[in-house]
């Protein structure tokens, strides 16, 4: 590309619009694009913006234009700031486009950034003019500075102009192979943008995603999984090879990426592993009944008890620490992962963390409470110990209160019902009447669910009928109605009481409920019911529709049971209903009349009127509003709204039989060759018999992992995580170079014993690191060394990629027979991390004793001793409690 | 993920909009305004709303609504957490998060939003990284900028995002190296009428202000780490170290940050520092009420209770209050119905008392429920859970830092039912 001519074109854009056009054409042609048909249009738009609009512009924008055209940077900057102000306020600034766009190549970084902001906002509206800026970005994509490359790609991909799709595609492909992980991250973001601009590019984009999924950098992982979820969430096969890597990287990925990865892995696990729940077996049996093919499989599953896939265990183990994240979204993501994937008895480890989130912002509480409400229906036991955390405060927002109430109701059982009812008594008196009404419903639910307290609740509700607040009374009536239906025989008194209340109650729903009760149990209150009907006949026309319907209903029932007293009343009411304004009521009236008043036309049906109207009715089931929410994955928008949101993906059911496990095995042969020159002093060359080595590794890996999972199962929750966390690659590495490994781990543990020694070791280690770097591979991490300005950073990122290995080494420590040394180390817990280069997240893990270690107690006491020493000495440097800045 | 963001003030005016994908008309906010009106109280607006084509997720912070527009399925907490992070960043940059401050710094706000999200997915949310890219405003710099035409945007681009320690900026240098930690515990409690504790829990947080040069590696250990069984950490804390040894090992971010929070649940025994004797009565006849409140120390661990304050949200029917306080003074706001009694230091010898009469609106039935009392208090130099930092060690740097730990206990959501 002809850069110099393009520069010139930009500097004199205004005077030589045609020249600029040419540059665009040149750049477009370079990319095998034909702009010809657009040419005339483009010219038109250029001339249009150049000549005509002066009169239509507002005065304010006119002087902004002048400022932009001045030669002073500060004036331009000031103008751009005001333009960004306009954009922020939602005012149009699109007519300034030509004046703004020529500053895109400015040297001033802030000015440039503001121009980018403008460009991204308006490029869609002014596509032709936006093309003028493209060549600048294309040049910036080749810049030696990774940040300039990244930001150019960011803006280029944000310009939603369909014509540059091929340019974007090319840029994304190049950036995906960039040496800098930051640029690769940006390219992962750009994938989604291009996909939304032009879905036809899917196939090519999937190729890029596939490539980026293999990336070992923690920076890239979150973004590429996000792109995967957006572009091709169904291509689960792309994940197989990267599954273990993603699990192992997870802790070090930035928090937002963690959320995305966890939810993707949840779905993945549901397709690849068998159910760890007991129900799974039953389900299998049912299936076998119909499907004779799976008979054998069933036999198999019955023959041997459920054994969790080691990869399934790996996921559960590696997500657990994230429950301690400060990011509530991460905690929720892990909670839903455990809910959907973990064996039933392990799910409860998420409880504590979820309850902790309740102290967070109001909005967080809202979402977390919704999820707890769904969980608490199925698993009361999980939250029962924390019941007090759901007690309502008068300062809570109403929707928080009702959610807490929901949860308390779900958690109620024989043991705690008295405490809960006492709480409810306080709530009923609340000044927040919506909440008081919800409490009454909750009491009703407790009463139906727990038969021991039904009578107590009913009495309590009857007392509430004398409450001054109408909403409370009305709600009580509705709930009592439902309760009475469950056991109507012994409650004539209550019905009488309610009949007495009838005159004072004005809430339509409550009046309707009383009327229904009268009708349903009119034989129990034979004297009162006709009187109520009489009153209703008087006020019929003034009532709400729902009350009118129930009046008609009552009239019909009384007519059937006590026609002597109520015949006239009924006819009167039916006549009123016949001419009612509401067609529902007219319709109902007509129906009832035909049904109960025998005449020649009605024929057979009226014989059954009694059986129809006075049939025993099943009692309503009072159940939670969250009962059916579990059809949505927890933590999703769909779950929160209780309806399927756009783009929601159903969580697949467990497969009856696990798909092939070996798809997740990474081909280790190549990495082995890579490692060989580094470690391989003692090791025999492997490359000849790769077939066997492969097999061996697999076996070994399975063995070690299953042993890990076994120990995990036995001591389900606590500290045995590390024992089996090796990915296959690492374990194979372990197995091959145990000698060198143990040497290294001892070097790690001895590190602190004396300064000089540790320095020596350090050198050794860095030497090793250098060796690693200098190995000739296509591995992206090592390539970074060639990149001058980021040498330091890249070294640390290559550290990160080797973190997982150092982990495994620390793991192997627990196996290696050197516990003595470790105690020595612990006596003086000084960790020498001298050079900046060496500092990385997990570095210190090398020094931490593995938790399953036998000599742990002694270690602990030793360190405690030293701590106490420090205290008693209380010298200036170590004593922390100086109660400073009081 | 996040498509657009609208900032809305308490009057319902949209004063800032930002789109990360194509532009969405601000008329989408009408659905929100509808819900806002229905909710009466801004606190009661549901955080997640549905419109025919979009989903709206909002938070309410500092009398402002942060309203984000979503088009497809996304974990709602993801968005909520991010919006709060945006509000935190504004707070961090400008000292407060209010409409006037945001409109005054519109350009910086816009630059921040540009960096925090890319295509609706969070890009840089770490305060240390952002501050390297976009410098927070201060008076001196704004003067210099106007004179020299300098900018707020960092000339060098941050390295932090590239390293494994994205939260710390490189090349930190201080003349005085110091690290201060504030252990703050808040007691959330519900005490019932008779004075028994219905529920009580402690929410603790360790805030740090670390100004150390270079790349320090800190290790903090506790006298009684067993207290902490429910914790959450800043990403800098090495989790495995905590799991195995119960020490906090971390490379700190530069400046202020929250190192960890912990939660001591109601299953544990929590000390309640004060007791309240109260009686509030409303009489049907004469439309008046009586109020009598006394507060005394309960379990204060020998420390003084300070900044004691009682807030009561009176029922609507209470018109005025005519009270006498033996200590401190009280105010009653007739419009918000808030009675605030500011006591100050609690003197165990002479217990503060507030008593007198309440005048009620005539003809209105008496309130069903007595209002509950919200209590504020502060106890210096005490963590009520008994947590104590035993030592702080620094590795990786040669100098001797100055270290300090401060403890304070406060009342969180401390409510006495009457």
mmCIF file of C-alpha atoms in Angstrom, chain A residues 74 77 81 84-85 87-90 108-110 113-114 117 120-121 124-125 145-148 154 158 160 180-182 185-186 189 192-193 218-219 222-223 226 230 252 254-257 259-260 320-321 323-329 332 352-353 355-368 385-386 388-389 391-399 423 426-427 429-431 433 467-469 635-638 640-641 643-649 719 721-722 725 789-790 793 796-797 799-800 803 807 811 826 829-831 833-834 836 839-845 847-849 851 856 860 866-867 870-871 876-886, chain B residues 1 14-23 26 42-50 53 55 57-61 65 70-78 80-82 84-85 88 103 106-107 110-111 114-115 117-119 121-123 125-126 133-134 149-155 157-159 161-165 167 171 180-182 186 188-190 193 197-199 201 203 209 214-215 217 221-223 229-236 238-241 243-245 249 251 261-263 265-267 284 313-316 365-372 374 381 388-393 395-398 400 402-407 412-415 417:
data_model
loop_
_atom_site.group_PDB
_atom_site.id
_atom_site.type_symbol
_atom_site.label_atom_id
_atom_site.label_comp_id
_atom_site.label_asym_id
_atom_site.label_seq_id
_atom_site.Cartn_x
_atom_site.Cartn_y
_atom_site.Cartn_z
ATOM 1 C CA UNK A 74 -5.762 22.409 21.811
ATOM 2 C CA UNK A 77 -9.226 18.825 21.372
ATOM 3 C CA UNK A 81 -14.580 17.231 23.877
ATOM 4 C CA UNK A 84 -18.341 13.925 22.758
ATOM 5 C CA UNK A 85 -20.471 15.897 25.193
ATOM 6 C CA UNK A 87 -22.958 12.431 21.807
ATOM 7 C CA UNK A 88 -23.258 11.624 25.482
ATOM 8 C CA UNK A 89 -26.373 13.724 25.765
ATOM 9 C CA UNK A 90 -27.838 11.963 22.756
ATOM 10 C CA UNK A 108 -2.288 13.517 20.062
ATOM 11 C CA UNK A 109 -3.498 10.398 21.814
ATOM 12 C CA UNK A 110 -6.468 11.930 23.556
ATOM 13 C CA UNK A 113 -9.280 8.497 21.165
ATOM 14 C CA UNK A 114 -12.088 10.996 21.029
ATOM 15 C CA UNK A 117 -15.391 7.447 19.977
ATOM 16 C CA UNK A 120 -17.662 4.246 16.214
ATOM 17 C CA UNK A 121 -20.823 6.154 17.014
ATOM 18 C CA UNK A 124 -22.900 3.305 10.575
ATOM 19 C CA UNK A 125 -24.779 6.414 9.508
ATOM 20 C CA UNK A 145 3.371 -1.233 19.628
ATOM 21 C CA UNK A 146 0.893 -3.909 20.620
ATOM 22 C CA UNK A 147 -1.520 -1.430 22.173
ATOM 23 C CA UNK A 148 -1.770 0.556 18.981
ATOM 24 C CA UNK A 154 -10.922 -2.517 18.235
ATOM 25 C CA UNK A 158 -16.495 -1.529 15.758
ATOM 26 C CA UNK A 160 -20.341 -1.302 11.385
ATOM 27 C CA UNK A 180 0.854 -10.239 21.938
ATOM 28 C CA UNK A 181 -1.906 -11.923 23.945
ATOM 29 C CA UNK A 182 -3.560 -8.554 24.338
ATOM 30 C CA UNK A 185 -7.800 -10.933 23.082
ATOM 31 C CA UNK A 186 -8.941 -7.996 21.011
ATOM 32 C CA UNK A 189 -13.771 -9.563 20.706
ATOM 33 C CA UNK A 192 -18.277 -11.300 17.754
ATOM 34 C CA UNK A 193 -18.556 -7.887 16.162
ATOM 35 C CA UNK A 218 -5.313 -16.382 30.548
ATOM 36 C CA UNK A 219 -5.970 -13.062 28.877
ATOM 37 C CA UNK A 222 -12.446 -15.504 28.601
ATOM 38 C CA UNK A 223 -12.858 -13.509 25.421
ATOM 39 C CA UNK A 226 -17.398 -15.497 24.825
ATOM 40 C CA UNK A 230 -21.947 -16.094 20.546
ATOM 41 C CA UNK A 252 -6.236 -17.064 36.824
ATOM 42 C CA UNK A 254 -10.068 -12.343 34.846
ATOM 43 C CA UNK A 255 -13.390 -12.385 36.652
ATOM 44 C CA UNK A 256 -15.675 -11.613 33.736
ATOM 45 C CA UNK A 257 -14.089 -14.308 31.654
ATOM 46 C CA UNK A 259 -18.343 -16.236 34.432
ATOM 47 C CA UNK A 260 -18.508 -16.962 30.727
ATOM 48 C CA UNK A 320 -14.717 -24.423 44.011
ATOM 49 C CA UNK A 321 -12.123 -21.785 45.000
ATOM 50 C CA UNK A 323 -16.807 -19.307 45.495
ATOM 51 C CA UNK A 324 -14.475 -16.966 47.345
ATOM 52 C CA UNK A 325 -14.446 -14.437 44.537
ATOM 53 C CA UNK A 326 -15.361 -10.876 45.310
ATOM 54 C CA UNK A 327 -17.366 -10.805 42.106
ATOM 55 C CA UNK A 328 -20.936 -11.829 42.841
ATOM 56 C CA UNK A 329 -21.490 -12.982 39.281
ATOM 57 C CA UNK A 332 -23.403 -17.261 41.327
ATOM 58 C CA UNK A 352 -22.576 -20.247 52.654
ATOM 59 C CA UNK A 353 -21.291 -18.196 49.772
ATOM 60 C CA UNK A 355 -25.889 -16.343 51.839
ATOM 61 C CA UNK A 356 -22.856 -14.078 51.992
ATOM 62 C CA UNK A 357 -23.982 -12.372 48.797
ATOM 63 C CA UNK A 358 -27.146 -11.286 50.569
ATOM 64 C CA UNK A 359 -25.153 -8.558 52.245
ATOM 65 C CA UNK A 360 -24.382 -7.018 48.869
ATOM 66 C CA UNK A 361 -26.303 -4.392 46.916
ATOM 67 C CA UNK A 362 -30.072 -4.491 46.687
ATOM 68 C CA UNK A 363 -30.068 -5.666 43.083
ATOM 69 C CA UNK A 364 -27.656 -8.477 43.852
ATOM 70 C CA UNK A 365 -29.867 -9.553 46.732
ATOM 71 C CA UNK A 366 -32.824 -9.649 44.402
ATOM 72 C CA UNK A 367 -31.202 -12.031 41.949
ATOM 73 C CA UNK A 368 -29.589 -14.204 44.593
ATOM 74 C CA UNK A 385 -29.367 -23.689 58.927
ATOM 75 C CA UNK A 386 -29.314 -20.170 57.535
ATOM 76 C CA UNK A 388 -32.262 -16.413 60.164
ATOM 77 C CA UNK A 389 -30.443 -14.770 57.304
ATOM 78 C CA UNK A 391 -35.558 -12.688 58.260
ATOM 79 C CA UNK A 392 -37.073 -9.517 56.950
ATOM 80 C CA UNK A 393 -35.995 -6.056 58.020
ATOM 81 C CA UNK A 394 -38.403 -3.158 57.874
ATOM 82 C CA UNK A 395 -35.882 -1.285 55.734
ATOM 83 C CA UNK A 396 -35.777 -3.897 52.953
ATOM 84 C CA UNK A 397 -37.384 -3.031 49.623
ATOM 85 C CA UNK A 398 -40.753 -4.678 49.043
ATOM 86 C CA UNK A 399 -39.595 -7.114 46.393
ATOM 87 C CA UNK A 423 -41.719 -14.119 62.590
ATOM 88 C CA UNK A 426 -44.450 -9.510 63.150
ATOM 89 C CA UNK A 427 -44.635 -9.169 59.394
ATOM 90 C CA UNK A 429 -48.359 -5.963 61.285
ATOM 91 C CA UNK A 430 -46.017 -4.314 58.845
ATOM 92 C CA UNK A 431 -46.863 -0.871 57.561
ATOM 93 C CA UNK A 433 -49.450 -3.492 53.245
ATOM 94 C CA UNK A 467 -57.973 -6.173 61.450
ATOM 95 C CA UNK A 468 -58.533 -2.561 60.613
ATOM 96 C CA UNK A 469 -56.747 -2.695 57.343
ATOM 97 C CA UNK A 635 -28.495 -17.595 37.381
ATOM 98 C CA UNK A 636 -29.784 -16.842 33.901
ATOM 99 C CA UNK A 637 -31.877 -13.950 32.743
ATOM 100 C CA UNK A 638 -34.591 -16.402 31.770
ATOM 101 C CA UNK A 640 -34.997 -14.230 36.680
ATOM 102 C CA UNK A 641 -37.839 -13.274 34.346
ATOM 103 C CA UNK A 643 -39.704 -16.786 30.667
ATOM 104 C CA UNK A 644 -37.419 -17.782 27.896
ATOM 105 C CA UNK A 645 -35.159 -14.897 26.956
ATOM 106 C CA UNK A 646 -33.821 -14.460 23.439
ATOM 107 C CA UNK A 647 -30.749 -16.569 22.945
ATOM 108 C CA UNK A 648 -31.373 -18.761 25.980
ATOM 109 C CA UNK A 649 -29.915 -22.201 25.542
ATOM 110 C CA UNK A 719 -8.867 -29.743 51.626
ATOM 111 C CA UNK A 721 -8.137 -30.706 46.149
ATOM 112 C CA UNK A 722 -4.571 -30.549 45.101
ATOM 113 C CA UNK A 725 -5.117 -31.862 39.802
ATOM 114 C CA UNK A 789 9.136 -3.765 24.077
ATOM 115 C CA UNK A 790 7.210 -6.387 25.967
ATOM 116 C CA UNK A 793 5.674 -8.809 30.372
ATOM 117 C CA UNK A 796 5.790 -13.214 33.128
ATOM 118 C CA UNK A 797 3.085 -14.471 30.884
ATOM 119 C CA UNK A 799 5.536 -17.886 33.608
ATOM 120 C CA UNK A 800 1.828 -18.077 33.737
ATOM 121 C CA UNK A 803 2.223 -22.073 36.304
ATOM 122 C CA UNK A 807 1.504 -26.569 40.327
ATOM 123 C CA UNK A 811 1.651 -31.604 43.823
ATOM 124 C CA UNK A 826 8.767 -23.986 57.615
ATOM 125 C CA UNK A 829 9.089 -18.927 56.682
ATOM 126 C CA UNK A 830 10.979 -16.397 54.682
ATOM 127 C CA UNK A 831 10.292 -16.576 51.032
ATOM 128 C CA UNK A 833 11.333 -13.560 45.862
ATOM 129 C CA UNK A 834 13.994 -11.247 44.735
ATOM 130 C CA UNK A 836 10.600 -8.674 39.775
ATOM 131 C CA UNK A 839 6.936 -12.713 40.751
ATOM 132 C CA UNK A 840 3.858 -14.359 39.484
ATOM 133 C CA UNK A 841 0.563 -15.337 40.873
ATOM 134 C CA UNK A 842 1.195 -18.855 41.867
ATOM 135 C CA UNK A 843 4.881 -18.726 42.423
ATOM 136 C CA UNK A 844 4.552 -19.039 46.121
ATOM 137 C CA UNK A 845 2.434 -22.095 45.802
ATOM 138 C CA UNK A 847 6.477 -23.324 48.863
ATOM 139 C CA UNK A 848 3.160 -24.157 50.350
ATOM 140 C CA UNK A 849 2.883 -27.662 51.684
ATOM 141 C CA UNK A 851 -2.673 -30.061 52.266
ATOM 142 C CA UNK A 856 1.275 -31.003 58.228
ATOM 143 C CA UNK A 860 1.502 -25.720 61.375
ATOM 144 C CA UNK A 866 7.374 -18.547 64.943
ATOM 145 C CA UNK A 867 4.365 -16.302 64.809
ATOM 146 C CA UNK A 870 7.298 -12.511 66.588
ATOM 147 C CA UNK A 871 4.577 -11.361 68.877
ATOM 148 C CA UNK A 876 9.196 -2.548 65.381
ATOM 149 C CA UNK A 877 9.386 -4.323 62.127
ATOM 150 C CA UNK A 878 7.197 -7.283 62.753
ATOM 151 C CA UNK A 879 4.566 -6.170 65.206
ATOM 152 C CA UNK A 880 1.721 -4.994 63.136
ATOM 153 C CA UNK A 881 -0.591 -3.785 65.824
ATOM 154 C CA UNK A 882 0.582 -0.306 66.232
ATOM 155 C CA UNK A 883 -2.884 1.054 66.215
ATOM 156 C CA UNK A 884 -1.689 3.669 63.869
ATOM 157 C CA UNK A 885 -3.703 6.542 62.493
ATOM 158 C CA UNK A 886 -6.363 6.531 65.114
ATOM 159 C CA UNK B 1 -23.807 -8.574 26.196
ATOM 160 C CA UNK B 14 -31.611 10.793 30.773
ATOM 161 C CA UNK B 15 -28.387 12.769 31.044
ATOM 162 C CA UNK B 16 -25.936 10.342 29.508
ATOM 163 C CA UNK B 17 -26.164 7.592 26.973
ATOM 164 C CA UNK B 18 -23.508 5.280 25.610
ATOM 165 C CA UNK B 19 -23.871 2.564 23.051
ATOM 166 C CA UNK B 20 -21.391 -0.222 22.545
ATOM 167 C CA UNK B 21 -23.115 -1.713 19.574
ATOM 168 C CA UNK B 22 -25.496 -0.020 17.191
ATOM 169 C CA UNK B 23 -27.542 2.804 18.629
ATOM 170 C CA UNK B 26 -33.709 6.220 24.221
ATOM 171 C CA UNK B 42 -37.110 4.154 43.639
ATOM 172 C CA UNK B 43 -35.853 1.328 45.837
ATOM 173 C CA UNK B 44 -38.777 -0.803 44.760
ATOM 174 C CA UNK B 45 -38.125 -0.727 41.038
ATOM 175 C CA UNK B 46 -37.487 -4.300 39.918
ATOM 176 C CA UNK B 47 -33.858 -4.593 38.762
ATOM 177 C CA UNK B 48 -34.757 -6.755 35.782
ATOM 178 C CA UNK B 49 -37.446 -5.668 33.354
ATOM 179 C CA UNK B 50 -38.665 -7.000 30.062
ATOM 180 C CA UNK B 53 -37.437 -6.426 22.138
ATOM 181 C CA UNK B 55 -34.301 -6.511 28.543
ATOM 182 C CA UNK B 57 -31.291 -4.272 33.942
ATOM 183 C CA UNK B 58 -30.855 -1.353 36.277
ATOM 184 C CA UNK B 59 -29.214 -0.425 39.529
ATOM 185 C CA UNK B 60 -29.961 2.477 41.806
ATOM 186 C CA UNK B 61 -26.932 4.205 43.265
ATOM 187 C CA UNK B 65 -30.319 4.907 37.900
ATOM 188 C CA UNK B 70 -29.602 -6.160 26.956
ATOM 189 C CA UNK B 71 -30.692 -8.046 23.884
ATOM 190 C CA UNK B 72 -29.875 -11.639 24.605
ATOM 191 C CA UNK B 73 -29.588 -14.041 27.486
ATOM 192 C CA UNK B 74 -26.899 -13.049 29.970
ATOM 193 C CA UNK B 75 -26.483 -13.754 33.661
ATOM 194 C CA UNK B 76 -28.231 -10.767 35.275
ATOM 195 C CA UNK B 77 -25.707 -10.660 38.091
ATOM 196 C CA UNK B 78 -22.971 -10.191 35.523
ATOM 197 C CA UNK B 80 -25.506 -5.811 37.869
ATOM 198 C CA UNK B 81 -22.018 -6.430 39.155
ATOM 199 C CA UNK B 82 -20.564 -4.551 36.213
ATOM 200 C CA UNK B 84 -21.865 -1.353 40.292
ATOM 201 C CA UNK B 85 -18.250 -1.532 39.215
ATOM 202 C CA UNK B 88 -17.489 2.433 42.002
ATOM 203 C CA UNK B 103 -21.859 15.943 33.709
ATOM 204 C CA UNK B 106 -18.422 13.998 30.797
ATOM 205 C CA UNK B 107 -15.404 13.423 28.602
ATOM 206 C CA UNK B 110 -17.032 8.665 28.294
ATOM 207 C CA UNK B 111 -13.419 7.652 27.951
ATOM 208 C CA UNK B 114 -15.078 3.212 26.337
ATOM 209 C CA UNK B 115 -12.241 1.396 28.085
ATOM 210 C CA UNK B 117 -16.394 -2.395 27.799
ATOM 211 C CA UNK B 118 -15.622 -3.624 24.331
ATOM 212 C CA UNK B 119 -18.594 -4.759 22.324
ATOM 213 C CA UNK B 121 -17.991 -7.330 27.253
ATOM 214 C CA UNK B 122 -15.917 -5.983 30.171
ATOM 215 C CA UNK B 123 -12.402 -5.132 29.104
ATOM 216 C CA UNK B 125 -12.436 -2.817 35.183
ATOM 217 C CA UNK B 126 -9.436 -2.759 37.472
ATOM 218 C CA UNK B 133 -4.943 4.889 30.810
ATOM 219 C CA UNK B 134 -7.126 7.749 31.921
ATOM 220 C CA UNK B 149 -2.847 21.724 26.094
ATOM 221 C CA UNK B 150 -1.976 18.477 27.862
ATOM 222 C CA UNK B 151 -4.456 15.696 28.207
ATOM 223 C CA UNK B 152 -5.986 13.344 30.695
ATOM 224 C CA UNK B 153 -5.138 10.332 28.657
ATOM 225 C CA UNK B 154 -1.991 8.549 29.655
ATOM 226 C CA UNK B 155 0.817 8.847 27.166
ATOM 227 C CA UNK B 157 -0.198 2.546 27.610
ATOM 228 C CA UNK B 158 -0.561 0.359 30.656
ATOM 229 C CA UNK B 159 1.482 -2.763 31.042
ATOM 230 C CA UNK B 161 -3.177 -5.780 31.497
ATOM 231 C CA UNK B 162 -0.461 -7.912 30.089
ATOM 232 C CA UNK B 163 1.117 -9.277 33.179
ATOM 233 C CA UNK B 164 -0.206 -11.897 35.463
ATOM 234 C CA UNK B 165 -0.808 -9.144 37.976
ATOM 235 C CA UNK B 167 -4.319 -5.183 39.245
ATOM 236 C CA UNK B 171 7.078 1.171 38.309
ATOM 237 C CA UNK B 180 -2.385 0.470 56.385
ATOM 238 C CA UNK B 181 -5.204 -1.932 56.965
ATOM 239 C CA UNK B 182 -8.620 -1.093 58.355
ATOM 240 C CA UNK B 186 -20.620 -4.313 60.957
ATOM 241 C CA UNK B 188 -26.459 -6.841 61.428
ATOM 242 C CA UNK B 189 -28.994 -7.724 64.032
ATOM 243 C CA UNK B 190 -32.678 -7.978 64.685
ATOM 244 C CA UNK B 193 -39.573 -6.432 71.589
ATOM 245 C CA UNK B 197 -31.749 -11.353 69.688
ATOM 246 C CA UNK B 198 -33.672 -12.788 66.773
ATOM 247 C CA UNK B 199 -30.730 -12.889 64.446
ATOM 248 C CA UNK B 201 -24.412 -11.680 62.062
ATOM 249 C CA UNK B 203 -20.042 -8.540 58.095
ATOM 250 C CA UNK B 209 -4.258 1.478 51.700
ATOM 251 C CA UNK B 214 8.206 -1.872 43.452
ATOM 252 C CA UNK B 215 6.571 -5.287 43.581
ATOM 253 C CA UNK B 217 4.738 -9.486 48.188
ATOM 254 C CA UNK B 221 -1.574 -13.759 59.217
ATOM 255 C CA UNK B 222 -4.232 -13.770 61.885
ATOM 256 C CA UNK B 223 -4.266 -14.710 65.543
ATOM 257 C CA UNK B 229 -14.960 -19.607 57.430
ATOM 258 C CA UNK B 230 -16.819 -17.561 54.871
ATOM 259 C CA UNK B 231 -14.587 -15.154 53.028
ATOM 260 C CA UNK B 232 -14.197 -13.482 49.694
ATOM 261 C CA UNK B 233 -10.971 -12.066 48.386
ATOM 262 C CA UNK B 234 -9.584 -9.475 46.075
ATOM 263 C CA UNK B 235 -8.229 -11.365 43.061
ATOM 264 C CA UNK B 236 -4.703 -10.664 44.254
ATOM 265 C CA UNK B 238 -3.498 -16.499 46.564
ATOM 266 C CA UNK B 239 -6.293 -18.835 47.346
ATOM 267 C CA UNK B 240 -4.255 -21.997 47.795
ATOM 268 C CA UNK B 241 -2.113 -20.365 50.391
ATOM 269 C CA UNK B 243 -6.627 -22.996 51.968
ATOM 270 C CA UNK B 244 -3.494 -24.639 53.231
ATOM 271 C CA UNK B 245 -2.091 -22.199 55.764
ATOM 272 C CA UNK B 249 -0.545 -13.903 50.673
ATOM 273 C CA UNK B 251 0.889 -8.751 45.716
ATOM 274 C CA UNK B 261 -14.594 -9.435 53.164
ATOM 275 C CA UNK B 262 -15.863 -12.033 55.568
ATOM 276 C CA UNK B 263 -19.134 -13.042 56.989
ATOM 277 C CA UNK B 265 -23.227 -16.007 60.151
ATOM 278 C CA UNK B 266 -26.036 -16.111 62.624
ATOM 279 C CA UNK B 267 -25.070 -19.654 63.542
ATOM 280 C CA UNK B 284 -57.011 6.090 70.574
ATOM 281 C CA UNK B 313 -39.481 5.816 60.816
ATOM 282 C CA UNK B 314 -42.766 6.900 62.383
ATOM 283 C CA UNK B 315 -46.169 5.905 61.027
ATOM 284 C CA UNK B 316 -47.871 8.429 58.792
ATOM 285 C CA UNK B 365 -56.983 4.846 63.228
ATOM 286 C CA UNK B 366 -53.931 4.083 65.278
ATOM 287 C CA UNK B 367 -51.079 2.368 63.547
ATOM 288 C CA UNK B 368 -51.095 -1.390 63.848
ATOM 289 C CA UNK B 369 -47.466 -1.797 64.415
ATOM 290 C CA UNK B 370 -45.011 0.209 66.415
ATOM 291 C CA UNK B 371 -42.172 1.499 64.320
ATOM 292 C CA UNK B 372 -38.877 -0.308 64.650
ATOM 293 C CA UNK B 374 -32.621 1.529 63.692
ATOM 294 C CA UNK B 381 -10.225 -0.282 68.345
ATOM 295 C CA UNK B 388 -6.888 -9.919 65.206
ATOM 296 C CA UNK B 389 -4.111 -9.536 62.686
ATOM 297 C CA UNK B 390 -1.000 -11.079 64.143
ATOM 298 C CA UNK B 391 1.610 -10.020 61.649
ATOM 299 C CA UNK B 392 2.347 -8.655 58.235
ATOM 300 C CA UNK B 393 5.478 -9.640 56.385
ATOM 301 C CA UNK B 395 8.958 -10.144 50.700
ATOM 302 C CA UNK B 396 10.404 -9.154 47.389
ATOM 303 C CA UNK B 397 11.572 -5.676 48.319
ATOM 304 C CA UNK B 398 14.443 -4.522 50.454
ATOM 305 C CA UNK B 400 11.242 -1.510 55.621
ATOM 306 C CA UNK B 402 5.596 1.340 57.851
ATOM 307 C CA UNK B 403 2.652 -0.820 58.808
ATOM 308 C CA UNK B 404 -0.535 -0.239 60.729
ATOM 309 C CA UNK B 405 -3.817 -1.946 61.489
ATOM 310 C CA UNK B 406 -6.923 -0.213 62.736
ATOM 311 C CA UNK B 407 -10.046 -1.897 64.044
ATOM 312 C CA UNK B 412 -24.862 -2.297 60.130
ATOM 313 C CA UNK B 413 -28.507 -3.129 59.742
ATOM 314 C CA UNK B 414 -29.193 -3.073 63.455
ATOM 315 C CA UNK B 415 -32.881 -3.090 64.096
ATOM 316 C CA UNK B 417 -38.497 -4.255 66.877
#
